[in-house]
Coordinates of C-alpha atoms (C1' of nucleotides) in Angstrom, one line a residue:
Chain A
X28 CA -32.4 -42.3 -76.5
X29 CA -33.3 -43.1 -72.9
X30 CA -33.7 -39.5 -72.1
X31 CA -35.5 -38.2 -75.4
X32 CA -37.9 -36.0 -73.8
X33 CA -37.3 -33.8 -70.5
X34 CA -39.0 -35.0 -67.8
X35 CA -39.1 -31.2 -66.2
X36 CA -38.3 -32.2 -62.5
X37 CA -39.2 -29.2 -60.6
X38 CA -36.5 -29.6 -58.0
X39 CA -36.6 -27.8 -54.2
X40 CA -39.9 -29.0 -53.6
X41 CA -39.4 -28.9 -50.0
X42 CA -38.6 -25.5 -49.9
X43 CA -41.8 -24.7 -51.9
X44 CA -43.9 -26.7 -49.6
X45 CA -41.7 -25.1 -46.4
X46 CA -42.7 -21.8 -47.5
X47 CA -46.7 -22.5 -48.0
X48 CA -46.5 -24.1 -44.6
X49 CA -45.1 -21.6 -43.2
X50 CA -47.5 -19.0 -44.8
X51 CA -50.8 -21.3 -43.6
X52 CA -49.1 -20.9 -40.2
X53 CA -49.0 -16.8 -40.7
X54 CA -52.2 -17.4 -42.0
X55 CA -54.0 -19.3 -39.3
X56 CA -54.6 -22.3 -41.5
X57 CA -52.4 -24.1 -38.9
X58 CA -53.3 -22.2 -35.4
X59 CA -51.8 -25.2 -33.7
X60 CA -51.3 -28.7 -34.7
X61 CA -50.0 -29.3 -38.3
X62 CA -51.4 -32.8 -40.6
X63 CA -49.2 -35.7 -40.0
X64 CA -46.6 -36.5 -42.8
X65 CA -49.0 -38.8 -44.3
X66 CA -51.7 -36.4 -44.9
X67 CA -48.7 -33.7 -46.5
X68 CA -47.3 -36.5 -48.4
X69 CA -50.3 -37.2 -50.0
X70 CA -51.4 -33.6 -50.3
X71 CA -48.0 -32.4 -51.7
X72 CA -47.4 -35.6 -53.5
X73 CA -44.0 -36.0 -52.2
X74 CA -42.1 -38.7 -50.4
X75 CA -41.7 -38.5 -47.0
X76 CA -37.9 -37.6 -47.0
X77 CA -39.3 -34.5 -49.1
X78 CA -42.1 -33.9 -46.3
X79 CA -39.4 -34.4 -43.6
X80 CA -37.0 -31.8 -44.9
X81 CA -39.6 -28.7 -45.2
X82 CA -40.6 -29.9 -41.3
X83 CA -36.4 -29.7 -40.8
X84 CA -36.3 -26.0 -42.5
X85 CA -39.3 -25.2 -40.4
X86 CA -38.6 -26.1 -37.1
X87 CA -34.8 -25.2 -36.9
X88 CA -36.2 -21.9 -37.7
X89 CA -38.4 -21.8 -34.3
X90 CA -41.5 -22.0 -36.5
X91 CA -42.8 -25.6 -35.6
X92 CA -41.7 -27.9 -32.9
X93 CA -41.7 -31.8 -33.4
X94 CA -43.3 -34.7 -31.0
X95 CA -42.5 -37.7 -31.9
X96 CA -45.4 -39.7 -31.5
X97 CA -48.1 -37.0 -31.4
X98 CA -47.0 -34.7 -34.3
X99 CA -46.2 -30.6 -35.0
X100 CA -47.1 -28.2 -33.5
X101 CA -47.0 -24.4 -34.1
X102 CA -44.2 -22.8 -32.0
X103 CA -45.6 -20.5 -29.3
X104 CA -43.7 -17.3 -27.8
X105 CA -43.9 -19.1 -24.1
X106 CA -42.6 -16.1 -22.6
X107 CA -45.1 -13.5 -23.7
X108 CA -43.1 -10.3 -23.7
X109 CA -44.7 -7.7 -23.9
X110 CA -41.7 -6.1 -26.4
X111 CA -41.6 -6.3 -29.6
X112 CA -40.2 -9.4 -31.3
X113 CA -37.6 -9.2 -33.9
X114 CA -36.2 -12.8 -35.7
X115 CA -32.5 -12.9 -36.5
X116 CA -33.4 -16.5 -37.7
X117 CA -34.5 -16.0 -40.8
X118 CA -33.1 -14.1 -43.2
X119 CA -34.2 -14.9 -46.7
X120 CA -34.6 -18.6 -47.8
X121 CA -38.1 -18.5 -46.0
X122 CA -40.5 -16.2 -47.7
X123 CA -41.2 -13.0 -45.5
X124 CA -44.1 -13.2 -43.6
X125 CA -43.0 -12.3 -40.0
X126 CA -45.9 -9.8 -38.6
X127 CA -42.8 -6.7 -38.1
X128 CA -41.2 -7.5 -41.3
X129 CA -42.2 -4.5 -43.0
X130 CA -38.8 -2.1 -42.2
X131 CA -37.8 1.1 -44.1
X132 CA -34.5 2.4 -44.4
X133 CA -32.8 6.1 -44.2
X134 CA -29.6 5.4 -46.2
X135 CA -26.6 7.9 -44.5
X136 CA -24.0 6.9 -46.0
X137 CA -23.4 5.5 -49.8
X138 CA -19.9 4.8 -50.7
X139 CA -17.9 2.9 -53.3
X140 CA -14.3 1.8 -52.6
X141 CA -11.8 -0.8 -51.9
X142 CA -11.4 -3.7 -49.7
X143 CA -8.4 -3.3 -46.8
X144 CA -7.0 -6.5 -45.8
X145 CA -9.0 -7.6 -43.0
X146 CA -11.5 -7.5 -45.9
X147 CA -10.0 -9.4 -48.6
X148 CA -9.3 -12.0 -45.8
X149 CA -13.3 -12.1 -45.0
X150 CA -14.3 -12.1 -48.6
X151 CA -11.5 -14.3 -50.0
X152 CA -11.0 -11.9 -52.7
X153 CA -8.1 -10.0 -54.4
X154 CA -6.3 -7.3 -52.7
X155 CA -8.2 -4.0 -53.4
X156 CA -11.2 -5.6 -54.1
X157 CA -13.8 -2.9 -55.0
X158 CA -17.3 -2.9 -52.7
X159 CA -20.4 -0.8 -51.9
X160 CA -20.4 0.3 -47.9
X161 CA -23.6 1.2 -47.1
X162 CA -24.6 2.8 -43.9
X163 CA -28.2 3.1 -43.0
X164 CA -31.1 3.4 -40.1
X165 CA -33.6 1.2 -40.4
X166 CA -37.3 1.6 -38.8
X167 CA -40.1 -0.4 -37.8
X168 CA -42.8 0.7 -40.5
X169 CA -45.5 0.1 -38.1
X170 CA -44.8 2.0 -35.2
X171 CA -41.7 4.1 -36.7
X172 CA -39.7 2.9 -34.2
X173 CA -36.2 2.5 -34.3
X174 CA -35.0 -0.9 -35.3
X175 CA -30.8 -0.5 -35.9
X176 CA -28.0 1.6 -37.2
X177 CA -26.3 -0.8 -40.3
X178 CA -22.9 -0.3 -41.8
X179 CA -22.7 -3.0 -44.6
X180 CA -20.4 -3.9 -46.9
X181 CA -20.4 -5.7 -50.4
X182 CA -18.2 -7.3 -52.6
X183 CA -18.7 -6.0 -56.6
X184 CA -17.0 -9.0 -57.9
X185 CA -20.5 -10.8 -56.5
X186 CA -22.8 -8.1 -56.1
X187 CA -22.1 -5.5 -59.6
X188 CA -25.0 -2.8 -58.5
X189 CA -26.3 -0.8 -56.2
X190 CA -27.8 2.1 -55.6
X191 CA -29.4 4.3 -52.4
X192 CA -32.6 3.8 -54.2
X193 CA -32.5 -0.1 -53.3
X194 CA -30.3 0.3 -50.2
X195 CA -33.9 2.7 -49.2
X196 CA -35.6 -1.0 -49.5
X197 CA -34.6 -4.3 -48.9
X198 CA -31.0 -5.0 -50.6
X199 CA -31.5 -8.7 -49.4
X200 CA -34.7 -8.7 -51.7
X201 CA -33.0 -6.7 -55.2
X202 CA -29.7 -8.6 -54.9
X203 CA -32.2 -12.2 -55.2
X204 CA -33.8 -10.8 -57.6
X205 CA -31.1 -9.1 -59.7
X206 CA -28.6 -11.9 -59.4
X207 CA -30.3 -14.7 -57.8
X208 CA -27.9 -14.8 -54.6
X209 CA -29.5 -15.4 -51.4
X210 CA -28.2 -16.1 -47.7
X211 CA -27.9 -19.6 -48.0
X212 CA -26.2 -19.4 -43.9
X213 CA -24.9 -16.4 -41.4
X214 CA -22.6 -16.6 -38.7
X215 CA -23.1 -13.7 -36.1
X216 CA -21.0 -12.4 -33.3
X217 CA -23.0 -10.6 -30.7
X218 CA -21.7 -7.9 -28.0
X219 CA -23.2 -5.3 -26.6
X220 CA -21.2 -1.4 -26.4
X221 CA -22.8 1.9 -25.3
X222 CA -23.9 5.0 -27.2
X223 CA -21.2 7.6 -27.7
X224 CA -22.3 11.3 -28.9
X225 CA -21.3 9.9 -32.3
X226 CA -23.7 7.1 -32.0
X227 CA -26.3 9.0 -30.5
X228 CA -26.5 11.7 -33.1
X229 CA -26.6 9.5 -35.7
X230 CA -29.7 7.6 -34.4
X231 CA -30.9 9.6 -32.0
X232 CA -30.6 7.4 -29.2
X233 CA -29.1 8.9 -25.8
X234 CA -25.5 8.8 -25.3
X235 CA -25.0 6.4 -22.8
X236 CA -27.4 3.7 -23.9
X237 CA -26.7 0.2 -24.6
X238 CA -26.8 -1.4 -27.8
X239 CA -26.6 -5.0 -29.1
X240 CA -24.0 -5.3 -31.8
X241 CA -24.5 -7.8 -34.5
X242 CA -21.5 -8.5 -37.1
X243 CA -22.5 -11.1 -39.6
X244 CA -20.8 -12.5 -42.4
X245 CA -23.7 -13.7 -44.8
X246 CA -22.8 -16.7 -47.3
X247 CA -24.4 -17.6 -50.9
X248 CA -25.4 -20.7 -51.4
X249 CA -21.9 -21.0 -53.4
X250 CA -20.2 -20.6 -50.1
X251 CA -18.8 -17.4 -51.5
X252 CA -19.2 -14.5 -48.8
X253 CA -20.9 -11.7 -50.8
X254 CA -21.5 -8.9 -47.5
X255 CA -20.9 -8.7 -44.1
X256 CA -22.6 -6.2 -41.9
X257 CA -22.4 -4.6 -38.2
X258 CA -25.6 -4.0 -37.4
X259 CA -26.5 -1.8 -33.8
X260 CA -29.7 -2.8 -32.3
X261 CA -32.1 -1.0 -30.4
X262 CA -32.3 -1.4 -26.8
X263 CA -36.1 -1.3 -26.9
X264 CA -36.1 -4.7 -28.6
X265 CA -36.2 -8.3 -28.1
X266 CA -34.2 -10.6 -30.6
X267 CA -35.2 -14.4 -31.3
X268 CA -32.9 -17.0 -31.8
X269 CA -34.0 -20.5 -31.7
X270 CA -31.0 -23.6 -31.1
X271 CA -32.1 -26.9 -32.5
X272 CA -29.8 -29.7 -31.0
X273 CA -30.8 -32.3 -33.2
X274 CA -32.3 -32.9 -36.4
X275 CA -32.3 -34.9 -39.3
Chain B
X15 CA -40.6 -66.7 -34.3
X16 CA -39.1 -64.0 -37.0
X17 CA -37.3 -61.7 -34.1
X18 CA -35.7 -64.7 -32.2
X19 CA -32.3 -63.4 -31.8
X20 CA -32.1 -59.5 -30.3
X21 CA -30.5 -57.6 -32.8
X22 CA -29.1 -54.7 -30.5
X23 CA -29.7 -52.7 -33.1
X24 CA -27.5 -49.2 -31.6
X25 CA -29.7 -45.9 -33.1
X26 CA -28.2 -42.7 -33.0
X27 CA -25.2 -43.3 -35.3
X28 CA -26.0 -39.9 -36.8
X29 CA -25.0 -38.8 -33.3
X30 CA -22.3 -41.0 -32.8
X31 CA -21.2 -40.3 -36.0
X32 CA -21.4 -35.9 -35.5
X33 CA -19.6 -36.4 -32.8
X34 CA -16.9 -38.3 -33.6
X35 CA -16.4 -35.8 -36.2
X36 CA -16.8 -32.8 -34.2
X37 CA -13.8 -34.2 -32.0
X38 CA -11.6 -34.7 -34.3
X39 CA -12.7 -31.5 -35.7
X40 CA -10.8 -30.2 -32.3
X41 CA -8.4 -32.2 -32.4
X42 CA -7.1 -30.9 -35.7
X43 CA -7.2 -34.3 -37.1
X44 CA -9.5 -32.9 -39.9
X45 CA -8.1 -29.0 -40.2
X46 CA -9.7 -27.9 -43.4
X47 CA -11.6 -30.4 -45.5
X48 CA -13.6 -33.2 -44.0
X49 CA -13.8 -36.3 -46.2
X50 CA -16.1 -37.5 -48.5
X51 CA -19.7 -38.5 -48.1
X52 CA -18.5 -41.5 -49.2
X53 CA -15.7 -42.2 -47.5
X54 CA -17.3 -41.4 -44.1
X55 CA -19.8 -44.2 -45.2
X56 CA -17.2 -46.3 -45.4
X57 CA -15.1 -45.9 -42.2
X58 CA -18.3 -45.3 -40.0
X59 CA -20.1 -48.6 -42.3
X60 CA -23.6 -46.0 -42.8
X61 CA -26.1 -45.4 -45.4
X62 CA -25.6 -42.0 -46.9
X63 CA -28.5 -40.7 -45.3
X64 CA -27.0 -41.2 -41.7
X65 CA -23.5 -39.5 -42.9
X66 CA -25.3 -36.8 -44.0
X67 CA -27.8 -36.3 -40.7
X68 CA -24.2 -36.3 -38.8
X69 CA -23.2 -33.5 -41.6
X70 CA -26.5 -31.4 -41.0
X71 CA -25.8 -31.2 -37.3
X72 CA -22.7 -29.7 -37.5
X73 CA -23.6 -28.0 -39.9
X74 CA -26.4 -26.3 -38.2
X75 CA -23.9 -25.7 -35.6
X76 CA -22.0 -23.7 -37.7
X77 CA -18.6 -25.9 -36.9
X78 CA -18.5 -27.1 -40.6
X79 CA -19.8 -25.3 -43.9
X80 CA -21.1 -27.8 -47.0
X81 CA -19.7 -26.7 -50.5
X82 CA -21.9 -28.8 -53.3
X83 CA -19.4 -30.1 -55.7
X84 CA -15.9 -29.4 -53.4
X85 CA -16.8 -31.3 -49.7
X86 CA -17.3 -30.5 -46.4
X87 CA -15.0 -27.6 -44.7
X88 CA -14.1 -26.7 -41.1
X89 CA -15.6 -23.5 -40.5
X90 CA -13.4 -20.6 -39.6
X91 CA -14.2 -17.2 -37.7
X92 CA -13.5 -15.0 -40.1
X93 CA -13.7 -11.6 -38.5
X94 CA -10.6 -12.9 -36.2
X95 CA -11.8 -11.1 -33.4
X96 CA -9.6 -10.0 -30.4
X97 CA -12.3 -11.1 -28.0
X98 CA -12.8 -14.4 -26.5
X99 CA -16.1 -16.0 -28.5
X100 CA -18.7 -18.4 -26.4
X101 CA -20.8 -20.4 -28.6
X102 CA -24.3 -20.2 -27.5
X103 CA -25.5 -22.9 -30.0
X104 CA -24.5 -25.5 -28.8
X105 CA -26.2 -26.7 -25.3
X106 CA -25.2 -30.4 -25.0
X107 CA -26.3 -32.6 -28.1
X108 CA -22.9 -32.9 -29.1
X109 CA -20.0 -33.4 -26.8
X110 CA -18.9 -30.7 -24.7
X111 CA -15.3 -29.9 -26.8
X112 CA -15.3 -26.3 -27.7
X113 CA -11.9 -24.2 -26.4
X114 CA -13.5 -22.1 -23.2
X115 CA -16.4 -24.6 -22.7
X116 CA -14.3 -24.8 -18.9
X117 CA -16.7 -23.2 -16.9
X118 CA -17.0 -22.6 -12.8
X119 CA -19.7 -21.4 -10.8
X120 CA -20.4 -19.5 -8.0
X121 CA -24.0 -19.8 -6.7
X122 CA -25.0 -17.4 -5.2
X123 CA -28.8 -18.2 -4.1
X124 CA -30.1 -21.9 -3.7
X125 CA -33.5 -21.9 -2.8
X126 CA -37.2 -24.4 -3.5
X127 CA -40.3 -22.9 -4.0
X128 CA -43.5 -23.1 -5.9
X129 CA -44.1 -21.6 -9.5
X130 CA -45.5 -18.2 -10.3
X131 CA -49.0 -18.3 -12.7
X132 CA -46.6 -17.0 -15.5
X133 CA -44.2 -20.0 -14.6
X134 CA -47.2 -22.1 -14.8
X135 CA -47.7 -21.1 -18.4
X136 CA -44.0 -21.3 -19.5
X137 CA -43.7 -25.3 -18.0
X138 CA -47.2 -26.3 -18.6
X139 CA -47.6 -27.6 -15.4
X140 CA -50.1 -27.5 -12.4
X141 CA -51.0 -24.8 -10.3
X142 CA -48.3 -24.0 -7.8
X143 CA -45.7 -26.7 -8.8
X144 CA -42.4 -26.8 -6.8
X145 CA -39.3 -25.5 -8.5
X146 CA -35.9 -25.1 -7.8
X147 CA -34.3 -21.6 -8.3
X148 CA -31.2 -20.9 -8.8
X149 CA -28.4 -18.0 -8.9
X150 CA -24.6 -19.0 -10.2
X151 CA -22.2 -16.3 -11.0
X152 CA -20.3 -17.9 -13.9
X153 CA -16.5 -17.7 -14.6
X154 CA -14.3 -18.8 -17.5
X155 CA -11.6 -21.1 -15.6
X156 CA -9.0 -20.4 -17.9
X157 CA -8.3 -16.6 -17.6
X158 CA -11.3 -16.4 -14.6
X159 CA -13.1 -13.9 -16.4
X160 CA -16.6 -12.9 -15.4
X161 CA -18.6 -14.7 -17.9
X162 CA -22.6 -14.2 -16.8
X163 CA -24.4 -13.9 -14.4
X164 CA -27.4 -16.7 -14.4
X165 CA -31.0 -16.8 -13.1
X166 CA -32.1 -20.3 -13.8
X167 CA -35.5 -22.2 -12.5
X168 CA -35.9 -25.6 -13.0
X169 CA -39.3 -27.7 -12.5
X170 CA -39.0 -30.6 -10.0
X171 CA -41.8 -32.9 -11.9
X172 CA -39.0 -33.1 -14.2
X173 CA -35.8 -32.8 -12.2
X174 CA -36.3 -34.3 -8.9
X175 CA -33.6 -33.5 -7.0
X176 CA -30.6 -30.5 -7.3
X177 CA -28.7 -29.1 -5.1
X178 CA -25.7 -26.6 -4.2
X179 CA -23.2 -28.5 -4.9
X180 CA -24.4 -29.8 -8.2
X181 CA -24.6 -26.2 -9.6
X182 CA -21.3 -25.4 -8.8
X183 CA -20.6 -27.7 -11.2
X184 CA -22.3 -27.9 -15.0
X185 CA -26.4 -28.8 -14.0
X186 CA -27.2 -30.1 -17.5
X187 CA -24.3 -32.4 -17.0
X188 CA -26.2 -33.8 -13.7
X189 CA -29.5 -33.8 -15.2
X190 CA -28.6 -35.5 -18.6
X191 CA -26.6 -38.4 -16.1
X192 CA -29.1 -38.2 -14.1
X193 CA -32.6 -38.1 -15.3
X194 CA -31.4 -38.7 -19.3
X195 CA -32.4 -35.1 -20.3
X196 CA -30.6 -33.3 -22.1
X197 CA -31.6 -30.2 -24.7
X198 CA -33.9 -30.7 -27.8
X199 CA -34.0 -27.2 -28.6
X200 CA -34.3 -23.9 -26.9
X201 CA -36.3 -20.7 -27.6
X202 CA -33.7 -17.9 -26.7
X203 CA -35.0 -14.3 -26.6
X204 CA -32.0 -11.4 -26.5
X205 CA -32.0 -7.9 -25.3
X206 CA -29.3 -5.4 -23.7
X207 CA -29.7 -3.2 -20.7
X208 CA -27.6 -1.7 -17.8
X209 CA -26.3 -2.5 -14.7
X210 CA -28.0 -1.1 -12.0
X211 CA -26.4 -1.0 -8.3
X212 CA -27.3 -4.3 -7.2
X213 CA -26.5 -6.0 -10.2
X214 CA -23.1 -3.9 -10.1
X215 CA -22.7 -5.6 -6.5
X216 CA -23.3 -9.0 -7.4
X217 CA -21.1 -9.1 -10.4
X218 CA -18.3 -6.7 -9.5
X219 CA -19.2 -5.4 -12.9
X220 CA -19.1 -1.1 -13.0
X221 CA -22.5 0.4 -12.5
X222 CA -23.8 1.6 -16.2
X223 CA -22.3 -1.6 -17.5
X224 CA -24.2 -2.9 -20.4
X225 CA -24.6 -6.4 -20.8
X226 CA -27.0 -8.9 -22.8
X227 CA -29.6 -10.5 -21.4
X228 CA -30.7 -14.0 -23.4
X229 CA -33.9 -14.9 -22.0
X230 CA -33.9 -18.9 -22.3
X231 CA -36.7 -22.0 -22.7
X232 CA -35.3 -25.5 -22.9
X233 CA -37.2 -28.0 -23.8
X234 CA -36.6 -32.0 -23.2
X235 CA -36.9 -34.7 -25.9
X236 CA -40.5 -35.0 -25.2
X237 CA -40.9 -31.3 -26.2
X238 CA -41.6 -30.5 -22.2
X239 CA -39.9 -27.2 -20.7
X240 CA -37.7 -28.4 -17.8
X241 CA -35.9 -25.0 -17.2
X242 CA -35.7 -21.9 -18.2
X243 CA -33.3 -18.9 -17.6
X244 CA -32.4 -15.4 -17.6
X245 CA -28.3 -15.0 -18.0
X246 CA -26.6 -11.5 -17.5
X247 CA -23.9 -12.2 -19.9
X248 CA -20.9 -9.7 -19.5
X249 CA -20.3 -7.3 -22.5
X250 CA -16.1 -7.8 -22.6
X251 CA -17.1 -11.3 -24.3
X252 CA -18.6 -12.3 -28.2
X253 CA -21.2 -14.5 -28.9
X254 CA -21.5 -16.7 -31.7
X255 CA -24.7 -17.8 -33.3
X256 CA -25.2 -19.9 -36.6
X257 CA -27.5 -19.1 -38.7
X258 CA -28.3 -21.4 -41.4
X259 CA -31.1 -21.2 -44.1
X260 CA -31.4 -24.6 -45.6
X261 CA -31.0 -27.9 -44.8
X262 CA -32.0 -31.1 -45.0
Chain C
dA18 C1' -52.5 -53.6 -17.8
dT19 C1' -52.6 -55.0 -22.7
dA20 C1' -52.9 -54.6 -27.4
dC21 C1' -53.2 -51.9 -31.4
dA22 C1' -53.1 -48.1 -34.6
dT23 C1' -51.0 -43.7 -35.4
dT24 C1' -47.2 -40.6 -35.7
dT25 C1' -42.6 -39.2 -35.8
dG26 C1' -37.5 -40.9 -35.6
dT27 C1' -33.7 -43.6 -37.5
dG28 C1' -31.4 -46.1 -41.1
dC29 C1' -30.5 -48.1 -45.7
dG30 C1' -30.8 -48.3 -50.8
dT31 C1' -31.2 -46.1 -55.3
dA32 C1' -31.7 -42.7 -58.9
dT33 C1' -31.0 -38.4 -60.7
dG34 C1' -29.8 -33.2 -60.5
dT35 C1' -26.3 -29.7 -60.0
dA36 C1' -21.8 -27.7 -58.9
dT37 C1' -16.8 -28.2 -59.0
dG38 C1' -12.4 -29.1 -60.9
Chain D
dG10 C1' -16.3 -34.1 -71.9
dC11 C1' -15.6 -36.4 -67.7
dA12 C1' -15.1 -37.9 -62.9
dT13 C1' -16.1 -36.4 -58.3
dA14 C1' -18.8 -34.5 -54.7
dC15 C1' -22.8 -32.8 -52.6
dA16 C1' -28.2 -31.9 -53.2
dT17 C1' -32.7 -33.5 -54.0
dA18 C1' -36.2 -37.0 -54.2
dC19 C1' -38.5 -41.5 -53.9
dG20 C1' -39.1 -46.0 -51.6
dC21 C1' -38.9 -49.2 -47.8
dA22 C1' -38.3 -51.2 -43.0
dC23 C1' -38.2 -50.9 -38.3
dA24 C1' -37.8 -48.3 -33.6
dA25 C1' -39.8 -45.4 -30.3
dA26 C1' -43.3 -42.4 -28.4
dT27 C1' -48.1 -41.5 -28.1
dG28 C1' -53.0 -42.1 -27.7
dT29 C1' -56.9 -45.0 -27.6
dA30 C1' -59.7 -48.9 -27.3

DNA sequence: ATACATTTGTGCGTATGTATG
DNA sequence: GCATACATACGCACAAATGTA
């Protein structure tokens, strides 16, 4: 009786509203300042809490800062590099609108096989699990330039197809689609290691250069580890991280 | 009339709360599973809204993972590295508890002088402000392993007074007892490069070394930059970022 | 210097949705 | 089907920082 017709509550709204913030910042809407809660509560009809979470998503990203008592404010690169920017931050929950965003893949290697051990202890899956192990180079579409060597790895019991066709685009974007998994959070080990003639052919850096090594374990929003990657990035590149000591 | 009686009404439970948990967390009194949201209302007498701020935190730090439907879980490094791991993501918000968070310093330059026009951009401050710059070789007490190598400028308007003997010790520490600052956020930017001779000498690391250099902003509670910082960080070392992509 | 309005931060309560076991 | 646990969403009150009159 008391719940005879569906009242449809479109739930996630503040991701929704996250993401059109975020594009109206990409967009210039926002250049600097962003309305104050009361004006995107009334415009999103949402409660504040709603409001206050999408601000949350936004600024642990880097994209906004907060000032209590003044407002938000669009998040400026202070330091002006003149290199190349790449985000680690945001993998997928965020619509992609970064200005480099746009990368193409050269797929090397496309294997099927089964997990070793180290591997069923990172997946939490039977022994001899079977995965995909992917191996690519991925540019820079703009200027062609060489973004990272990537050997990834994904668990079939999560992840039941792929091809090099979709390893040649975004994976990240056919597995949300296909199966509606996404990154939900990453953690990432960083080092840094040297070219070997190995290395070098392969991407044709010089033997002897640095790299930054990235090995991530990515989590769906199950907690269920579905891939974890070591990615080699190009010395030619900056990487953004941002580290948000507080928030609600 | 009405507010008679002071109320001492203590804020930051959410903080008080994250990091009560996060030291218990290292002291293995919670090894696997936190408790409930509701049970962690009831021992820390909280509104579910102020549990869950404390859960977001450490959340975000990546020292506990959230599982809808099971609870709250310690978060474990699942590549089991060899390597010694230094958590860059967390500056000072939360109590200083991680395994090697033992530190020493070695400064190697102390010196006062006024800031560059780029420095001038990067603080937001006047023309010509006086800063403190400062050089500390950084070492990991417990095995006394080179750890980085730090250039560090901090912006007297905001920090008054530093000196050598203060940076042989942890400066955030002085500052945030101090001045009350401590880290809101930080902008980080990352790249790799070589040793070259001098940087060799300083750090007794082999010339043609790589290491990875995190270009740092920090910015106070009231969103002003009171330091920023270019640390050499040695490549025989992990660092651990979390990445998450959703919270509240 | 004071008072006031505005804006974000913190905290509590409640209801409902969704995943887990 | 059911209980439990976390996720999302709304509402309200007050604190603290900011800007302005």
């Amino acid at each position: 009786m008391k719940k005879s017709l569906k009242k449809k509550v479109k739930l996630m709204k503040y991701l929704d509203i996250a993401n059109e913030i975020n594009q109206r910042i990409t967009d210039r809407v926002y250049e600097e300042q962003l309305p104050s809660e009361a004006q995107l509560m009334e415009e999103f009809s949402s409660g504040r809490n709603t409001i206050r979470s999408a601000i949350s998503l936004l600024a642990n990203h880097g994209i906004i800062r907060r000032h209590q008592g003044s407002g938000y404010f669009v998040n400026q690169d202070l330091f002006e590099t003149g290199r190349n920017i790449t985000m680690l931050t945001n993998k997928n929950s965020l619509n992609t609108n970064q200005p480099d965003k746009q990368i193409k893949s050269k797929v090397i290697n496309f294997t099927s096989r089964l997990t070793t051990p180290k591997e069923d202890q990172i997946f939490g899956c039977q022994k001899k699990s079977p995965v995909y192990e992917v191996h690519r180079l991925r540019y820079i579409v703009e200027d062609n330039a060489f973004l990272s060597f990537e050997k990834a790895v994904f668990l079939k019991e999560l992840i039941p197809y792929l091809d090099e066709t979709i390893a040649q685009n975004s994976i990240f974007r056919f597995i949300k689609k296909q199966y509606d998994i996404e990154v939900l959070h990453s953690d990432d080990f960083l080092s840094v290691g040297l070219a070997d003639e190995e290395f070098a052919e392969k991407t044709g850096q010089a033997v002897g250069s640095p790299y930054l090594l990235v090995k991530e374990i990515n989590f769906t929003k199950k907690n269920k580890v579905f891939n974890y990657s070591h990615s080699y990035y190009s010395p030619d590149r900056e990487y953004y991280y941002h580290l948000a000591n507080t928030l609600k």
